[in-house]
């Protein structure tokens, strides 16, 4: 397979070089700057929801409410358009684990059902322009804490739901919807009961220098999930979690112009695209990434239930170790079926180094719709396995990687 396609390598490489310019966030993104502060709050030590929400609601646009060092407790908060929240170094904003506070009115938050949509997020940014969350402090979703009125934690509820093939009703930590120019900078996010960050229908989203650190056993605790979003940059972040570290999808609208630059992932599921891809995902660059102990490594996953076109995806300068499946292109995710063809093409793997054995999977949906991949300077270990079906692979890999150092590859 790879021999017959070697002759195309030259042409493809030139195309990649010429076009690499627009397979990314089209904005020129630089390190964010803190907004000026409108009010600085002191920790109350009890339920601070009203005080924080009131400060946010009365803060002038372009400014931020700061939480000074100390422990804050809160239910759901909404950050208004143009306003930001700064969680200072030494400050922790912890979510109160009371399902009633997040309930959307169906009295299902904190229970298991078929929908899993019964809870409001802990922090919502909706219909906003120029809002953000900044600071060297921590926001703690407390997924590991027993829910009030229950003898189990949010995460335990998620495991119970999985066991009976249903959905947990848990709040996500930060939900950004229908917004423009949103920033997350330096903040540490831990223990989300569900996804840590989702951006939906958002144009211009910068996630810079944040840390996500949640245990590997926390189900559905994705790191950052852009969906239906354009012009997204995720840079200089350190993400360890129980599910996808990043998952780029198109659940309700097309997603394109995404840059994932110079990041480090500790444990987690994957640098993922999918599984929802019906509206298409295109023009994504993942560059300068170290994956240590990330199950599916570079992962594009979909199926005929919610497949679509995933194209113009470039992975460049990546170092992977301790990953059983370092590269996984799977068009039969969970074997769910429908009538939406998952088509993955123009997928470029450039300058990749995989230091430990694993199985590489390139599975297209059919002979007529193969996955189309190009490889240049891809190094894997001797003893790695390749599982290839319905795939067109231009270029090839070399089995010469060894040692335990990324060298000049990955997040340096
Ligand atoms: C996506 O990137 C490709 C090159 O990688 C470029 O040719 C194309 O114009 C871009 N598409 C859009 C919609 O910007
Ligand atoms: C980004 O910077 C480049 C080089 O300075 C410039 O040519 C381009 O117009 C800028 N793009 C935007 C969207 O500002
Ligand atoms: C993406 O950024 C470019 C450059 O700033 C801008 O021209 C374009 O309108 C943005 N796209 C969206 C959907 O906001
Ligand atoms: C929680 O309580 C229920 C009964 O209300 C019991 O069946 C279940 O085993 C308990 N779970 C734990 C983890 O204690
Ligand atoms: C997100 O924004 C869209 C567009 O305004 C709106 O239709 C949708 O209801 C919002 N979703 C949520 C969960 O708020
Ligand atoms: C990532 O963060 C963890 C703690 O959350 C820390 O132990 C580790 O050193 C960090 N790694 C990098 C490369 O920054
Ligand atoms: C993908 O890139 C090619 C050029 O390499 C371009 O012609 C095509 O429009 C791009 N597709 C999308 C969806 O941007
Ligand atoms: C990789 O696989 C080869 C062959 O199966 C084996 O000899 C070697 O010990 C393995 N290396 C690692 C790091 O697992």
Short mmCIF file of C-alpha atoms and ligand atoms in Angstrom, two decimals:
data_model
loop_
_atom_site.label_atom_id
_atom_site.label_comp_id
_atom_site.label_asym_id
_atom_site.label_seq_id
_atom_site.Cartn_x
_atom_site.Cartn_y
_atom_site.Cartn_z
CA UNK A 1 0.00 0.00 0.00
CA UNK A 2 2.63 2.55 1.02
CA UNK A 3 5.08 1.56 -1.75
CA UNK A 4 2.64 2.12 -4.58
CA UNK A 5 1.85 5.60 -3.32
CA UNK A 6 5.40 6.84 -2.81
CA UNK A 7 5.34 8.53 -6.20
CA UNK A 8 2.58 10.90 -5.00
CA UNK A 9 4.61 12.08 -2.05
CA UNK A 10 6.35 14.92 -3.87
CA UNK A 11 3.13 16.48 -5.13
CA UNK A 12 1.36 16.18 -1.81
CA UNK A 13 4.24 17.71 0.11
CA UNK A 14 4.24 20.78 -2.10
CA UNK A 15 0.47 21.20 -1.69
CA UNK A 16 0.88 20.92 2.07
CA UNK A 17 3.54 23.61 2.15
CA UNK A 18 1.62 25.99 -0.07
CA UNK A 19 -1.65 25.64 1.82
CA UNK A 20 -0.52 25.23 5.41
CA UNK A 21 -1.16 28.96 5.86
CA UNK A 22 -4.94 28.68 6.16
CA UNK A 23 -5.39 25.33 7.88
CA UNK A 24 -5.43 27.16 11.21
CA UNK A 25 -7.04 29.92 13.25
CA UNK A 26 -7.10 32.83 10.80
CA UNK A 27 -6.60 35.40 13.54
CA UNK A 28 -3.08 36.39 14.58
CA UNK A 29 -3.30 35.28 18.17
CA UNK A 30 -0.86 36.56 20.81
CA UNK A 31 -0.64 35.98 24.56
CA UNK A 32 -3.76 37.46 26.23
CA UNK A 33 -3.51 40.41 28.60
CA UNK A 34 -5.48 40.78 31.83
CA UNK A 35 -8.46 43.15 31.65
CA UNK A 36 -8.64 45.97 34.22
CA UNK A 37 -10.51 45.08 37.42
CA UNK A 38 -13.89 46.60 38.36
CA UNK A 39 -14.24 44.97 41.81
CA UNK A 40 -12.11 42.69 43.96
CA UNK A 41 -14.05 40.29 46.19
CA UNK A 42 -12.94 38.65 49.43
CA UNK A 43 -13.86 35.04 50.20
CA UNK A 44 -17.07 34.66 52.22
CA UNK A 45 -16.46 31.02 53.05
CA UNK A 46 -20.13 30.06 52.58
CA UNK A 47 -22.34 30.34 49.49
CA UNK A 48 -20.84 33.20 47.46
CA UNK A 49 -23.09 32.77 44.40
CA UNK A 50 -25.12 35.97 44.88
CA UNK A 51 -22.14 38.17 45.68
CA UNK A 52 -20.12 36.97 42.69
CA UNK A 53 -23.09 37.09 40.28
CA UNK A 54 -24.04 40.58 41.43
CA UNK A 55 -20.45 41.80 40.99
CA UNK A 56 -20.38 40.34 37.46
CA UNK A 57 -23.76 41.86 36.56
CA UNK A 58 -22.72 45.34 37.69
CA UNK A 59 -19.16 45.28 36.30
CA UNK A 60 -18.51 47.66 33.39
CA UNK A 61 -17.90 46.07 29.98
CA UNK A 62 -14.23 45.55 29.28
CA UNK A 63 -13.48 44.96 32.97
CA UNK A 64 -13.26 41.98 35.29
CA UNK A 65 -14.41 40.87 38.72
CA UNK A 66 -11.43 39.53 40.68
CA UNK A 67 -11.59 36.88 43.39
CA UNK A 68 -8.70 37.53 45.77
CA UNK A 69 -6.87 34.66 47.47
CA UNK A 70 -9.18 32.39 49.51
CA UNK A 71 -11.93 29.74 49.18
CA UNK A 72 -15.17 30.63 47.38
CA UNK A 73 -18.25 28.39 47.01
CA UNK A 74 -20.80 28.87 44.31
CA UNK A 75 -23.73 27.46 42.35
CA UNK A 76 -24.23 28.30 38.67
CA UNK A 77 -22.78 31.62 37.46
CA UNK A 78 -23.29 33.53 34.21
CA UNK A 79 -20.55 35.79 32.89
CA UNK A 80 -22.18 38.69 31.00
CA UNK A 81 -21.07 39.99 27.62
CA UNK A 82 -17.85 41.99 27.76
CA UNK A 83 -17.17 41.08 31.41
CA UNK A 84 -14.51 38.70 32.71
CA UNK A 85 -13.76 36.77 35.86
CA UNK A 86 -10.26 36.74 37.36
CA UNK A 87 -9.49 34.00 39.87
CA UNK A 88 -6.30 35.24 41.52
CA UNK A 89 -3.39 33.10 42.57
CA UNK A 90 -4.33 31.36 45.84
CA UNK A 91 -8.06 31.65 45.14
CA UNK A 92 -10.28 28.60 44.58
CA UNK A 93 -13.81 28.79 43.27
CA UNK A 94 -15.50 25.51 44.18
CA UNK A 95 -18.87 24.37 42.85
CA UNK A 96 -21.45 23.54 45.51
CA UNK A 97 -22.39 19.90 44.75
CA UNK A 98 -26.15 20.43 45.08
CA UNK A 99 -28.00 19.11 42.00
CA UNK A 100 -31.02 21.33 42.82
CA UNK A 101 -28.91 24.45 42.15
CA UNK A 102 -28.13 23.38 38.56
CA UNK A 103 -31.50 21.83 37.72
CA UNK A 104 -33.09 23.13 34.50
CA UNK A 105 -36.58 22.66 35.86
CA UNK A 106 -37.07 18.98 35.12
CA UNK A 107 -35.80 17.84 38.54
CA UNK A 108 -33.46 15.43 36.80
CA UNK A 109 -30.08 17.03 37.58
CA UNK A 110 -28.16 14.52 39.68
CA UNK A 111 -30.14 11.56 38.32
CA UNK A 112 -29.81 9.11 35.43
CA UNK A 113 -32.08 9.18 32.37
CA UNK A 114 -31.99 8.81 28.57
CA UNK A 115 -31.18 12.48 27.82
CA UNK A 116 -28.50 13.70 30.23
CA UNK A 117 -29.48 17.33 29.65
CA UNK A 118 -31.02 18.17 33.02
CA UNK A 119 -28.26 20.36 34.49
CA UNK A 120 -27.14 23.92 33.79
CA UNK A 121 -23.38 24.36 33.52
CA UNK A 122 -21.45 25.66 36.51
CA UNK A 123 -20.23 28.70 34.50
CA UNK A 124 -22.09 29.90 31.41
CA UNK A 125 -21.01 32.44 28.81
CA UNK A 126 -23.86 32.82 26.32
CA UNK A 127 -24.37 35.37 23.55
CA UNK A 128 -21.30 37.29 24.76
CA UNK A 129 -18.55 39.28 23.07
CA UNK A 130 -15.14 39.74 24.68
CA UNK A 131 -15.71 37.84 27.93
CA UNK A 132 -13.18 35.58 29.61
CA UNK A 133 -11.86 33.74 32.62
CA UNK A 134 -8.36 34.59 33.78
CA UNK A 135 -5.99 34.07 36.68
CA UNK A 136 -3.57 31.68 38.36
CA UNK A 137 -6.24 30.38 40.74
CA UNK A 138 -8.36 27.24 40.46
CA UNK A 139 -11.94 26.42 39.56
CA UNK A 140 -12.95 23.11 41.12
CA UNK A 141 -16.05 21.31 39.76
CA UNK A 142 -15.98 18.84 42.68
CA UNK A 143 -17.04 15.82 40.63
CA UNK A 144 -15.32 13.77 43.33
CA UNK A 145 -17.57 15.08 46.12
CA UNK A 146 -20.82 13.49 47.28
CA UNK A 147 -23.84 15.32 45.89
CA UNK A 148 -25.95 17.01 48.53
CA UNK A 149 -28.89 14.72 49.37
CA UNK A 150 -27.11 11.70 47.91
CA UNK A 151 -24.61 9.12 49.05
CA UNK A 152 -22.63 9.16 45.77
CA UNK A 153 -20.45 11.62 43.84
CA UNK A 154 -21.15 13.10 40.39
CA UNK A 155 -18.50 10.76 38.96
CA UNK A 156 -20.07 7.75 40.68
CA UNK A 157 -23.39 8.73 39.09
CA UNK A 158 -21.64 8.71 35.69
CA UNK A 159 -20.35 5.17 36.31
CA UNK A 160 -23.82 4.02 37.37
CA UNK A 161 -25.27 5.53 34.17
CA UNK A 162 -22.71 3.74 32.00
CA UNK A 163 -23.52 0.42 33.66
CA UNK A 164 -27.19 0.71 32.60
CA UNK A 165 -26.47 2.34 29.17
CA UNK A 166 -28.09 5.62 30.15
CA UNK A 167 -26.89 9.21 30.69
CA UNK A 168 -25.87 10.96 33.87
CA UNK A 169 -27.30 14.44 34.43
CA UNK A 170 -24.15 16.28 35.54
CA UNK A 171 -23.17 19.94 35.04
CA UNK A 172 -20.23 20.82 32.81
CA UNK A 173 -17.71 23.26 34.25
CA UNK A 174 -17.57 26.04 31.59
CA UNK A 175 -20.03 26.32 28.71
CA UNK A 176 -19.54 28.99 26.05
CA UNK A 177 -22.31 29.37 23.49
CA UNK A 178 -23.09 31.67 20.60
CA UNK A 179 -20.25 34.02 21.51
CA UNK A 180 -17.41 36.00 19.96
CA UNK A 181 -13.83 36.65 21.16
CA UNK A 182 -13.76 34.61 24.35
CA UNK A 183 -10.56 34.02 26.35
CA UNK A 184 -9.46 31.50 28.95
CA UNK A 185 -6.01 32.40 30.29
CA UNK A 186 -3.77 30.72 32.89
CA UNK A 187 -6.64 29.34 34.95
CA UNK A 188 -6.48 25.83 36.47
CA UNK A 189 -9.60 23.69 36.11
CA UNK A 190 -10.07 20.50 38.11
CA UNK A 191 -12.62 17.77 38.84
CA UNK A 192 -15.41 18.73 36.46
CA UNK A 193 -18.54 16.56 36.91
CA UNK A 194 -18.74 16.47 33.06
CA UNK A 195 -16.70 18.24 30.30
CA UNK A 196 -14.38 20.95 31.61
CA UNK A 197 -14.88 23.39 28.70
CA UNK A 198 -17.20 23.34 25.68
CA UNK A 199 -17.42 26.12 23.12
CA UNK A 200 -20.43 25.95 20.84
CA UNK A 201 -21.21 28.30 17.92
CA UNK A 202 -18.35 30.53 19.04
CA UNK A 203 -16.19 32.62 16.69
CA UNK A 204 -12.82 33.63 18.11
CA UNK A 205 -11.86 31.56 21.14
CA UNK A 206 -8.40 31.67 22.76
CA UNK A 207 -7.40 29.14 25.40
CA UNK A 208 -3.88 30.00 26.51
CA UNK A 209 -1.69 28.61 29.27
CA UNK A 210 -4.44 26.85 31.17
CA UNK A 211 -4.06 23.64 33.21
CA UNK A 212 -6.66 20.92 33.43
CA UNK A 213 -5.83 18.22 35.95
CA UNK A 214 -8.45 15.59 36.71
CA UNK A 215 -8.03 11.88 37.46
CA UNK A 216 -8.07 9.36 34.61
CA UNK A 217 -11.08 7.53 36.07
CA UNK A 218 -13.51 10.48 35.71
CA UNK A 219 -15.90 9.54 32.90
CA UNK A 220 -16.82 12.15 30.26
CA UNK A 221 -14.47 14.68 31.84
CA UNK A 222 -13.23 16.02 28.45
CA UNK A 223 -10.74 18.89 28.59
CA UNK A 224 -11.63 21.42 25.87
CA UNK A 225 -14.33 20.66 23.28
CA UNK A 226 -14.85 23.21 20.47
CA UNK A 227 -17.95 22.41 18.41
CA UNK A 228 -19.54 24.46 15.64
CA UNK A 229 -16.78 27.02 16.26
CA UNK A 230 -14.39 29.03 14.01
CA UNK A 231 -11.04 30.64 14.78
CA UNK A 232 -10.02 28.73 17.88
CA UNK A 233 -6.50 28.66 19.34
CA UNK A 234 -5.55 26.34 22.19
CA UNK A 235 -1.92 27.06 23.10
CA UNK A 236 0.59 26.33 25.87
CA UNK A 237 -1.86 24.23 27.89
CA UNK A 238 -1.25 21.22 30.13
CA UNK A 239 -4.24 18.88 30.03
CA UNK A 240 -4.67 15.63 31.98
CA UNK A 241 -8.12 14.16 32.32
CA UNK A 242 -10.33 11.07 32.14
CA UNK A 243 -11.73 11.45 28.63
CA UNK A 244 -10.66 13.32 25.49
CA UNK A 245 -8.07 15.98 26.35
CA UNK A 246 -9.38 17.97 23.37
CA UNK A 247 -12.29 16.93 21.13
CA UNK A 248 -13.09 19.03 18.06
CA UNK A 249 -16.53 18.24 16.68
CA UNK A 250 -19.36 19.66 14.58
CA UNK A 251 -22.56 18.70 16.37
CA UNK A 252 -24.77 21.60 15.23
CA UNK A 253 -22.61 23.52 12.74
CA UNK A 254 -19.37 23.36 10.75
CA UNK A 255 -16.09 23.73 12.63
CA UNK A 256 -12.98 25.17 11.01
CA UNK A 257 -9.79 27.17 11.46
CA UNK A 258 -8.56 25.58 14.66
CA UNK A 259 -4.96 25.81 15.94
CA UNK A 260 -3.71 23.56 18.72
CA UNK A 261 -0.18 24.81 19.38
CA UNK A 262 2.54 23.76 21.85
CA UNK A 263 0.56 21.75 24.37
CA UNK A 264 1.34 18.91 26.76
CA UNK A 265 -1.19 16.17 27.54
CA UNK A 266 -0.65 13.88 30.52
CA UNK A 267 -3.17 11.09 30.98
CA UNK A 268 -6.38 11.13 28.99
CA UNK A 269 -8.17 9.64 26.02
CA UNK A 270 -6.99 11.57 22.96
CA UNK A 271 -6.27 14.61 20.87
CA UNK A 272 -9.59 13.91 19.19
CA UNK A 273 -11.67 15.04 16.25
CA UNK A 274 -15.24 13.72 16.36
CA UNK A 275 -17.24 11.79 17.03
CA UNK A 276 -19.98 14.22 15.92
CA UNK A 277 -18.87 15.35 12.45
CA UNK A 278 -22.12 15.72 10.49
CA UNK A 279 -21.48 19.39 9.61
CA UNK A 280 -17.82 18.79 8.85
CA UNK A 281 -14.53 19.65 10.50
CA UNK A 282 -11.82 21.28 8.39
CA UNK A 283 -8.62 23.28 8.50
CA UNK A 284 -7.21 22.15 11.79
CA UNK A 285 -3.50 22.29 12.67
CA UNK A 286 -2.13 20.47 15.69
CA UNK A 287 1.51 21.46 16.10
CA UNK A 288 4.03 20.96 18.92
CA UNK A 289 2.23 18.38 21.04
CA UNK A 290 3.60 15.87 23.55
CA UNK A 291 1.26 13.03 24.48
CA UNK A 292 2.26 10.97 27.50
CA UNK A 293 -0.10 8.19 28.53
CA UNK A 294 -2.92 9.26 26.22
CA UNK A 295 -4.88 6.15 25.17
CA UNK A 296 -5.80 6.86 21.53
CA UNK A 297 -3.15 9.48 20.76
CA UNK A 298 -4.11 11.38 17.61
CA UNK A 299 -7.68 10.21 17.14
CA UNK A 300 -10.26 10.90 14.44
CA UNK A 301 -13.43 9.04 15.29
CA UNK A 302 -16.85 8.93 13.73
CA UNK A 303 -19.42 6.53 12.29
CA UNK A 304 -22.36 6.52 9.88
CA UNK A 305 -24.68 7.73 12.66
CA UNK A 306 -23.03 11.17 12.89
CA UNK A 307 -20.25 11.14 10.31
CA UNK A 308 -19.29 13.90 7.89
CA UNK A 309 -16.28 15.30 6.05
CA UNK A 310 -13.14 15.72 8.14
CA UNK A 311 -10.54 17.34 5.90
CA UNK A 312 -7.38 19.46 5.78
CA UNK A 313 -6.09 18.31 9.13
CA UNK A 314 -2.34 18.70 9.76
CA UNK A 315 -0.46 17.13 12.65
CA UNK A 316 3.06 18.50 12.82
CA UNK A 317 5.87 17.99 15.32
CA UNK A 318 4.26 15.49 17.67
CA UNK A 319 5.88 13.20 20.27
CA UNK A 320 3.87 10.28 21.65
CA UNK A 321 4.75 7.75 24.34
CA UNK A 322 2.91 5.24 26.54
CA UNK A 323 -0.02 5.11 24.14
CA UNK A 324 -1.50 1.72 23.15
CA UNK A 325 -3.08 3.28 20.02
CA UNK A 326 -0.86 6.25 19.07
CA UNK A 327 -2.74 7.12 15.86
CA UNK A 328 -6.34 6.00 15.39
CA UNK A 329 -8.55 6.81 12.42
CA UNK A 330 -11.80 5.01 13.14
CA UNK A 331 -14.93 5.37 11.01
CA UNK A 332 -16.89 2.75 12.98
CA UNK A 333 -16.83 4.37 16.39
CA UNK A 334 -18.90 2.26 18.81
CA UNK A 335 -20.30 0.55 15.67
CA UNK A 336 -23.21 2.99 15.66
CA UNK A 337 -24.90 3.21 12.26
CA UNK A 338 -27.03 5.63 10.25
CA UNK A 339 -26.77 7.30 6.85
CA UNK A 340 -24.04 9.93 7.37
CA UNK A 341 -20.80 8.83 5.68
CA UNK A 342 -17.65 9.54 7.71
CA UNK A 343 -15.03 10.71 5.22
CA UNK A 344 -11.52 11.59 6.43
CA UNK A 345 -9.23 13.04 3.76
CA UNK A 346 -6.24 15.36 3.42
CA UNK A 347 -4.98 14.18 6.80
CA UNK A 348 -1.27 15.04 7.09
CA UNK A 349 1.09 13.47 9.61
CA UNK A 350 4.36 15.41 9.47
CA UNK A 351 7.32 15.07 11.87
CA UNK A 352 5.85 12.51 14.25
CA UNK A 353 7.85 10.47 16.75
CA UNK A 354 6.26 7.61 18.69
CA UNK A 355 8.59 6.21 21.35
CA UNK A 356 6.70 3.12 22.56
CA UNK A 357 4.97 0.20 20.84
CA UNK A 358 1.38 0.52 19.86
CA UNK A 359 -1.21 -0.34 17.24
CA UNK A 360 -1.82 2.24 14.51
CA UNK A 361 -5.32 2.13 13.04
CA UNK A 362 -6.38 3.50 9.64
CA UNK A 363 -9.89 2.22 8.97
CA UNK A 364 -11.98 3.84 6.25
CA UNK A 365 -15.69 3.24 6.05
CA UNK A 366 -15.62 1.49 2.63
CA UNK A 367 -13.46 0.84 -0.44
CA UNK A 368 -15.12 3.76 -2.24
CA UNK A 369 -14.63 6.16 0.70
CA UNK A 370 -11.17 5.33 2.07
CA UNK A 371 -9.38 7.43 4.66
CA UNK A 372 -6.75 9.50 2.79
CA UNK A 373 -3.61 10.13 4.73
CA UNK A 374 -0.17 11.52 3.98
CA UNK A 375 2.92 10.82 6.08
CA UNK A 376 6.23 12.57 6.11
CA UNK A 377 9.04 11.99 8.63
CA UNK A 378 6.99 9.60 10.78
CA UNK A 379 9.07 7.47 13.18
CA UNK A 380 7.68 4.56 15.18
CA UNK A 381 9.28 1.73 17.19
CA UNK A 382 10.11 -1.70 15.84
CA UNK A 383 7.33 -3.91 17.17
CA UNK A 384 4.53 -1.47 16.38
CA UNK A 385 1.51 -2.86 14.57
CA UNK A 386 -0.31 -1.33 11.62
CA UNK A 387 -3.99 -2.12 11.13
CA UNK A 388 -5.03 -0.76 7.73
CA UNK A 389 -8.29 -1.21 5.83
CA UNK A 390 -9.98 1.06 3.29
CA UNK A 391 -7.07 3.48 3.47
CA UNK A 392 -4.90 5.39 1.01
CA UNK A 393 -1.61 6.20 2.67
CA UNK A 394 0.82 8.44 0.78
CA UNK A 395 4.36 8.33 2.11
CA UNK A 396 5.34 5.94 4.86
CA UNK A 397 6.64 5.47 8.38
CA UNK A 398 10.08 4.36 9.53
CA UNK A 399 10.54 1.85 12.36
CA UNK A 400 13.55 3.52 13.95
CA UNK A 401 12.26 5.37 17.02
CA UNK A 402 13.72 4.43 20.37
CA UNK A 403 14.67 5.88 23.71
CA UNK A 404 12.58 7.85 26.14
CA UNK A 405 13.18 11.41 24.99
CA UNK A 406 11.19 13.47 22.54
CA UNK A 407 14.27 15.36 21.39
CA UNK A 408 13.21 18.25 19.20
CA UNK A 409 9.72 16.75 18.69
CA UNK A 410 6.61 17.68 20.66
CA UNK A 411 5.98 20.55 23.00
CA UNK A 412 9.34 22.24 23.46
C1 LIG B 1 -8.43 25.32 4.30
O1 LIG B 1 -7.02 25.12 4.16
C2 LIG B 1 -6.67 24.82 2.83
C3 LIG B 1 -5.20 24.48 2.81
O2 LIG B 1 -4.80 23.77 3.92
C4 LIG B 1 -6.95 26.00 1.94
O3 LIG B 1 -6.61 25.71 0.62
C5 LIG B 1 -8.43 26.30 2.03
O4 LIG B 1 -8.71 27.47 1.33
C6 LIG B 1 -8.86 26.50 3.46
N1 LIG B 1 -10.28 26.60 3.52
C7 LIG B 1 -10.88 27.66 4.01
C8 LIG B 1 -12.37 27.65 3.99
O5 LIG B 1 -10.26 28.59 4.51
C1 LIG B 2 -1.56 38.46 10.49
O1 LIG B 2 -0.21 38.86 10.37
C2 LIG B 2 0.27 38.79 9.02
C3 LIG B 2 1.75 39.11 9.05
O2 LIG B 2 2.00 40.25 9.79
C4 LIG B 2 -0.52 39.76 8.16
O3 LIG B 2 -0.07 39.69 6.83
C5 LIG B 2 -1.99 39.39 8.22
O4 LIG B 2 -2.76 40.32 7.52
C6 LIG B 2 -2.48 39.35 9.66
N1 LIG B 2 -3.83 38.82 9.66
C7 LIG B 2 -4.80 39.32 10.41
C8 LIG B 2 -6.13 38.66 10.31
O5 LIG B 2 -4.64 40.28 11.14
C1 LIG B 3 -11.74 34.39 11.55
O1 LIG B 3 -10.69 35.31 11.64
C2 LIG B 3 -10.45 36.05 10.44
C3 LIG B 3 -9.20 36.88 10.67
O2 LIG B 3 -9.37 37.71 11.76
C4 LIG B 3 -11.68 36.89 10.13
O3 LIG B 3 -11.47 37.57 8.91
C5 LIG B 3 -12.89 35.97 10.01
O4 LIG B 3 -14.05 36.75 9.85
C6 LIG B 3 -13.04 35.14 11.28
N1 LIG B 3 -14.13 34.20 11.11
C7 LIG B 3 -15.21 34.21 11.89
C8 LIG B 3 -16.28 33.23 11.54
O5 LIG B 3 -15.34 34.96 12.83
C1 LIG B 4 -26.41 4.58 48.33
O1 LIG B 4 -27.68 4.35 48.89
C2 LIG B 4 -28.45 3.37 48.21
C3 LIG B 4 -29.81 3.28 48.88
O2 LIG B 4 -30.36 4.55 49.05
C4 LIG B 4 -27.75 2.04 48.25
O3 LIG B 4 -28.47 1.10 47.48
C5 LIG B 4 -26.36 2.19 47.64
O4 LIG B 4 -25.64 0.99 47.77
C6 LIG B 4 -25.59 3.31 48.33
N1 LIG B 4 -24.34 3.51 47.62
C7 LIG B 4 -23.19 3.73 48.24
C8 LIG B 4 -22.00 3.92 47.38
O5 LIG B 4 -23.11 3.79 49.45
C1 LIG B 5 -26.85 28.39 22.14
O1 LIG B 5 -27.07 29.49 21.28
C2 LIG B 5 -27.96 29.21 20.24
C3 LIG B 5 -27.95 30.39 19.28
O2 LIG B 5 -28.40 31.53 19.93
C4 LIG B 5 -29.33 28.92 20.82
O3 LIG B 5 -30.24 28.60 19.79
C5 LIG B 5 -29.22 27.74 21.78
O4 LIG B 5 -30.45 27.56 22.43
C6 LIG B 5 -28.16 28.00 22.81
N1 LIG B 5 -27.97 26.78 23.57
C7 LIG B 5 -28.03 26.75 24.89
C8 LIG B 5 -27.91 25.38 25.51
O5 LIG B 5 -28.15 27.74 25.57
C1 LIG B 6 1.45 19.53 33.91
O1 LIG B 6 0.71 19.73 35.10
C2 LIG B 6 0.99 18.77 36.12
C3 LIG B 6 0.10 19.06 37.29
O2 LIG B 6 -1.18 19.31 36.90
C4 LIG B 6 2.44 18.88 36.51
O3 LIG B 6 2.74 17.85 37.45
C5 LIG B 6 3.33 18.68 35.29
O4 LIG B 6 4.66 18.90 35.63
C6 LIG B 6 2.93 19.65 34.19
N1 LIG B 6 3.70 19.30 33.00
C7 LIG B 6 4.15 20.19 32.16
C8 LIG B 6 4.93 19.68 30.99
O5 LIG B 6 3.94 21.39 32.29
C1 LIG B 7 -9.06 21.67 1.77
O1 LIG B 7 -7.87 22.10 1.13
C2 LIG B 7 -7.98 22.13 -0.28
C3 LIG B 7 -6.63 22.53 -0.81
O2 LIG B 7 -5.63 21.73 -0.25
C4 LIG B 7 -9.03 23.13 -0.69
O3 LIG B 7 -9.17 23.11 -2.07
C5 LIG B 7 -10.35 22.76 -0.05
O4 LIG B 7 -11.29 23.77 -0.30
C6 LIG B 7 -10.18 22.64 1.46
N1 LIG B 7 -11.43 22.17 2.05
C7 LIG B 7 -12.07 22.87 2.98
C8 LIG B 7 -13.37 22.27 3.47
O5 LIG B 7 -11.66 23.93 3.43
C1 LIG B 8 8.06 -3.58 21.50
O1 LIG B 8 7.73 -4.78 20.86
C2 LIG B 8 8.88 -5.62 20.66
C3 LIG B 8 8.44 -6.79 19.83
O2 LIG B 8 7.22 -7.29 20.27
C4 LIG B 8 9.41 -6.04 22.00
O3 LIG B 8 10.57 -6.81 21.81
C5 LIG B 8 9.77 -4.81 22.78
O4 LIG B 8 10.15 -5.18 24.09
C6 LIG B 8 8.60 -3.88 22.87
N1 LIG B 8 9.02 -2.65 23.45
C7 LIG B 8 8.32 -2.02 24.35
C8 LIG B 8 8.91 -0.73 24.82
O5 LIG B 8 7.25 -2.42 24.77
#
